[in-house]
């Protein structure tokens, strides 16, 4: 994923091609073809889950590539309003941060995402993590936020998630899918609300829903047992 965002401008255009969900799905399809995978199972995390949904729709009716299964973790069938706003604010702040500055650790802990005056980067990072992880690992959480907010961060990194998801709504198409699907969602996901997981499970045929108790959006990074359970 991401090959499209590195394409050079096509004259007379002076800017790279606009990032779209279709472009990102095509990137994944190109990888499948290059690997000669004819019956892949796709795992999509967050925005990657939206890319996986789009690709699954594109592959309907094809004989050369047929999905064996779909796993959508912490994803949504449409633009998640709160998560999109938080991610956009954090991305813009990280890009505009003066040289040499870093994201501080003040306020980094449970509930920081709810404070109105919190640094958007800190709020975004905390909203992605589980509440117990934030409480038990404040220094690690602050380090993650500081690294993410570095001024060396390319303006294209993360943009494929923030901008490609704008205005997306696949709910009227997902009913066409009949791929065996597992929907996994953190019970306390503050970025992409768990109601979106319910929506996915009710829209896609042959879909099953599993909630991770007390987990946030980045539960695969903070809850090691989840990685073992999913990747098995």
Short mmCIF file of C-alpha atoms in Angstrom, two decimals:
data_model
loop_
_atom_site.label_atom_id
_atom_site.label_comp_id
_atom_site.label_asym_id
_atom_site.label_seq_id
_atom_site.Cartn_x
_atom_site.Cartn_y
_atom_site.Cartn_z
CA UNK A 1 0.00 0.00 0.00
CA UNK A 2 1.19 3.50 -0.72
CA UNK A 3 2.85 3.17 -4.12
CA UNK A 4 0.38 5.62 -5.62
CA UNK A 5 1.37 8.47 -3.30
CA UNK A 6 4.93 8.37 -4.66
CA UNK A 7 3.92 8.79 -8.29
CA UNK A 8 5.44 11.92 -9.87
CA UNK A 9 3.14 14.63 -11.23
CA UNK A 10 1.89 14.08 -14.77
CA UNK A 11 2.43 17.25 -16.87
CA UNK A 12 0.90 19.74 -17.06
CA UNK A 13 0.04 18.95 -13.40
CA UNK A 14 2.61 20.10 -10.83
CA UNK A 15 1.32 18.07 -7.89
CA UNK A 16 1.29 14.26 -7.34
CA UNK A 17 -2.00 12.47 -8.11
CA UNK A 18 -4.75 12.87 -5.54
CA UNK A 19 -4.77 10.03 -3.03
CA UNK A 20 -7.92 7.91 -3.28
CA UNK A 21 -9.19 4.72 -1.73
CA UNK A 22 -9.26 3.16 -5.19
CA UNK A 23 -5.57 3.92 -5.73
CA UNK A 24 -4.63 2.36 -2.41
CA UNK A 25 -6.74 -0.74 -3.15
CA UNK A 26 -5.04 -0.99 -6.54
CA UNK A 27 -1.65 -0.92 -4.80
CA UNK A 28 -2.64 -3.97 -2.75
CA UNK A 29 -3.99 -5.70 -5.85
CA UNK A 30 -0.65 -5.12 -7.63
CA UNK A 31 1.12 -6.80 -4.70
CA UNK A 32 -1.23 -9.80 -4.90
CA UNK A 33 -0.52 -10.17 -8.62
CA UNK A 34 3.24 -9.83 -8.10
CA UNK A 35 3.14 -12.59 -5.47
CA UNK A 36 0.82 -14.77 -7.59
CA UNK A 37 -1.60 -15.07 -4.67
CA UNK A 38 -4.88 -16.28 -6.13
CA UNK A 39 -6.80 -16.98 -2.90
CA UNK A 40 -5.56 -14.46 -0.33
CA UNK A 41 -7.10 -13.63 3.03
CA UNK A 42 -6.99 -9.90 3.72
CA UNK A 43 -6.45 -8.33 7.15
CA UNK A 44 -7.21 -4.62 7.24
CA UNK A 45 -6.50 -2.48 10.30
CA UNK A 46 -8.31 0.83 10.71
CA UNK A 47 -8.00 2.75 7.44
CA UNK A 48 -6.46 -0.40 5.97
CA UNK A 49 -9.78 -2.10 6.66
CA UNK A 50 -11.49 0.41 4.39
CA UNK A 51 -8.91 -0.34 1.70
CA UNK A 52 -9.60 -4.07 2.18
CA UNK A 53 -13.35 -3.50 1.84
CA UNK A 54 -12.85 -1.53 -1.37
CA UNK A 55 -10.53 -4.20 -2.78
CA UNK A 56 -13.00 -6.96 -1.88
CA UNK A 57 -15.66 -5.11 -3.88
CA UNK A 58 -13.29 -4.68 -6.84
CA UNK A 59 -12.49 -8.43 -6.85
CA UNK A 60 -16.11 -9.54 -7.07
CA UNK A 61 -16.68 -11.79 -10.07
CA UNK A 62 -12.99 -12.21 -10.94
CA UNK A 63 -11.67 -15.67 -11.78
CA UNK A 64 -7.95 -14.97 -11.31
CA UNK A 65 -8.08 -13.70 -7.72
CA UNK A 66 -10.74 -14.81 -5.22
CA UNK A 67 -10.66 -13.77 -1.57
CA UNK A 68 -10.61 -16.65 0.89
CA UNK A 69 -11.49 -14.42 3.81
CA UNK A 70 -11.61 -10.90 5.18
CA UNK A 71 -10.60 -9.63 8.64
CA UNK A 72 -11.58 -6.05 9.46
CA UNK A 73 -9.98 -4.82 12.68
CA UNK A 74 -11.02 -1.47 14.13
CA UNK A 75 -12.46 -0.39 10.81
CA UNK A 76 -15.58 1.29 9.44
CA UNK A 77 -17.71 1.24 6.28
CA UNK A 78 -17.69 5.05 6.12
CA UNK A 79 -15.66 8.06 7.19
CA UNK A 80 -15.45 7.94 11.04
CA UNK A 81 -16.32 11.51 11.97
CA UNK A 82 -14.46 11.88 15.28
CA UNK A 83 -11.43 9.81 14.28
CA UNK A 84 -11.07 11.73 11.02
CA UNK A 85 -11.12 15.08 12.80
CA UNK A 86 -8.57 14.01 15.43
CA UNK A 87 -6.22 12.46 12.87
CA UNK A 88 -6.38 15.51 10.59
CA UNK A 89 -5.68 17.92 13.47
CA UNK A 90 -2.74 15.80 14.66
CA UNK A 91 -1.30 15.47 11.16
CA UNK A 92 -1.49 19.21 10.52
CA UNK A 93 0.10 20.02 13.88
CA UNK A 94 2.95 17.55 13.31
CA UNK A 95 3.67 19.06 9.89
CA UNK A 96 3.60 22.67 11.14
CA UNK A 97 5.62 22.09 14.35
CA UNK A 98 8.73 24.35 14.49
CA UNK A 99 12.11 22.70 13.89
CA UNK A 100 13.57 21.08 17.00
CA UNK A 101 10.30 21.07 18.91
CA UNK A 102 8.71 17.94 20.28
CA UNK A 103 5.46 16.76 21.73
CA UNK A 104 5.47 17.09 25.52
CA UNK A 105 4.25 14.48 27.97
CA UNK A 106 2.06 16.75 30.09
CA UNK A 107 -1.45 15.42 30.29
CA UNK A 108 -0.56 12.18 28.57
CA UNK A 109 -2.72 9.58 30.17
CA UNK A 110 -6.25 8.28 30.39
CA UNK A 111 -8.80 10.82 29.33
CA UNK A 112 -6.40 13.15 27.50
CA UNK A 113 -8.37 12.72 24.28
CA UNK A 114 -11.37 14.30 25.96
CA UNK A 115 -9.62 17.49 27.10
CA UNK A 116 -10.37 20.48 24.90
CA UNK A 117 -6.95 22.13 25.27
CA UNK A 118 -4.82 19.00 24.82
CA UNK A 119 -2.16 18.92 22.12
CA UNK A 120 -3.95 17.21 19.18
CA UNK A 121 -0.96 14.90 18.64
CA UNK A 122 -1.05 13.71 22.26
CA UNK A 123 -4.83 13.42 22.10
CA UNK A 124 -4.66 11.43 18.89
CA UNK A 125 -2.03 9.02 20.20
CA UNK A 126 -3.85 8.49 23.51
CA UNK A 127 -7.16 7.94 21.74
CA UNK A 128 -5.57 5.12 19.76
CA UNK A 129 -4.24 3.28 22.82
CA UNK A 130 -6.01 1.36 25.56
CA UNK A 131 -6.75 3.16 28.82
CA UNK A 132 -4.76 0.65 30.97
CA UNK A 133 -1.76 1.02 28.63
CA UNK A 134 -1.82 4.83 28.96
CA UNK A 135 -2.00 4.60 32.76
CA UNK A 136 0.75 2.01 33.08
CA UNK A 137 3.13 3.34 30.41
CA UNK A 138 3.00 7.18 30.43
CA UNK A 139 6.64 7.56 29.35
CA UNK A 140 6.25 5.14 26.47
CA UNK A 141 3.06 6.88 25.34
CA UNK A 142 4.83 10.26 25.47
CA UNK A 143 7.71 8.80 23.44
CA UNK A 144 5.29 7.51 20.80
CA UNK A 145 3.69 10.96 20.56
CA UNK A 146 7.09 12.66 20.36
CA UNK A 147 8.26 10.35 17.60
CA UNK A 148 5.03 10.75 15.66
CA UNK A 149 5.17 14.51 15.97
CA UNK A 150 8.72 14.84 14.65
CA UNK A 151 9.20 17.51 12.00
CA UNK A 152 11.03 14.95 9.86
CA UNK A 153 7.64 13.38 9.21
CA UNK A 154 6.78 13.55 5.52
CA UNK A 155 3.58 15.35 4.65
CA UNK A 156 2.57 12.28 2.64
CA UNK A 157 2.94 9.86 5.55
CA UNK A 158 -0.45 9.41 7.14
CA UNK A 159 -2.14 11.45 4.43
CA UNK A 160 -3.28 8.27 2.72
CA UNK A 161 -5.31 7.51 5.83
CA UNK A 162 -6.58 10.97 6.63
CA UNK A 163 -7.52 12.20 3.17
CA UNK A 164 -8.37 9.02 1.28
CA UNK A 165 -11.11 8.27 3.83
CA UNK A 166 -12.84 11.64 3.42
CA UNK A 167 -16.42 11.33 2.20
CA UNK A 168 -16.31 7.51 1.94
CA UNK A 169 -19.50 5.50 2.42
CA UNK A 170 -19.54 1.86 1.32
CA UNK A 171 -22.66 0.80 3.23
CA UNK A 172 -24.78 0.56 0.09
CA UNK A 173 -22.26 -1.80 -1.56
CA UNK A 174 -21.01 -4.09 1.22
CA UNK A 175 -24.19 -6.17 1.07
CA UNK A 176 -22.88 -7.48 -2.25
CA UNK A 177 -19.98 -9.23 -0.49
CA UNK A 178 -20.27 -12.89 0.45
CA UNK A 179 -16.68 -13.37 1.63
CA UNK A 180 -16.30 -15.03 5.06
CA UNK A 181 -15.56 -12.00 7.25
CA UNK A 182 -14.38 -11.52 10.83
CA UNK A 183 -14.98 -8.05 12.28
CA UNK A 184 -12.84 -7.27 15.35
CA UNK A 185 -13.24 -4.07 17.31
CA UNK A 186 -11.89 -2.58 20.52
CA UNK A 187 -14.74 -2.14 22.94
CA UNK A 188 -13.42 1.30 23.97
CA UNK A 189 -12.17 2.47 20.57
CA UNK A 190 -12.16 6.29 20.69
CA UNK A 191 -10.98 6.75 17.11
CA UNK A 192 -13.43 4.52 15.24
CA UNK A 193 -16.41 3.89 17.49
CA UNK A 194 -17.43 0.29 18.10
CA UNK A 195 -20.81 1.03 16.50
CA UNK A 196 -19.01 0.96 13.15
CA UNK A 197 -17.95 -2.61 13.86
CA UNK A 198 -21.59 -3.52 14.49
CA UNK A 199 -22.51 -1.80 11.23
CA UNK A 200 -19.94 -3.83 9.30
CA UNK A 201 -21.10 -7.11 10.80
CA UNK A 202 -24.71 -6.35 9.97
CA UNK A 203 -23.98 -5.20 6.41
CA UNK A 204 -21.61 -7.91 5.14
CA UNK A 205 -23.06 -11.36 4.66
CA UNK A 206 -21.22 -14.20 6.44
CA UNK A 207 -19.71 -11.67 8.87
CA UNK A 208 -19.02 -12.40 12.54
CA UNK A 209 -18.30 -9.73 15.17
CA UNK A 210 -15.88 -10.00 18.11
CA UNK A 211 -15.25 -7.21 20.65
CA UNK A 212 -11.94 -6.87 22.54
CA UNK A 213 -12.87 -5.88 26.13
CA UNK A 214 -11.57 -2.47 27.31
CA UNK A 215 -9.40 -2.16 24.20
CA UNK A 216 -8.77 0.98 22.17
CA UNK A 217 -7.89 1.39 18.50
CA UNK A 218 -4.26 0.24 18.58
CA UNK A 219 -4.92 -2.89 20.62
CA UNK A 220 -2.65 -4.97 18.36
CA UNK A 221 0.27 -2.80 19.50
CA UNK A 222 -0.58 -2.87 23.19
CA UNK A 223 -2.23 -6.23 23.79
CA UNK A 224 0.16 -9.01 22.77
CA UNK A 225 -2.46 -11.74 23.27
CA UNK A 226 -4.56 -10.13 20.53
CA UNK A 227 -1.77 -10.56 17.98
CA UNK A 228 -1.47 -14.24 18.82
CA UNK A 229 -5.23 -14.70 18.69
CA UNK A 230 -5.65 -13.00 15.31
CA UNK A 231 -2.55 -14.30 13.55
CA UNK A 232 -2.91 -17.65 15.32
#
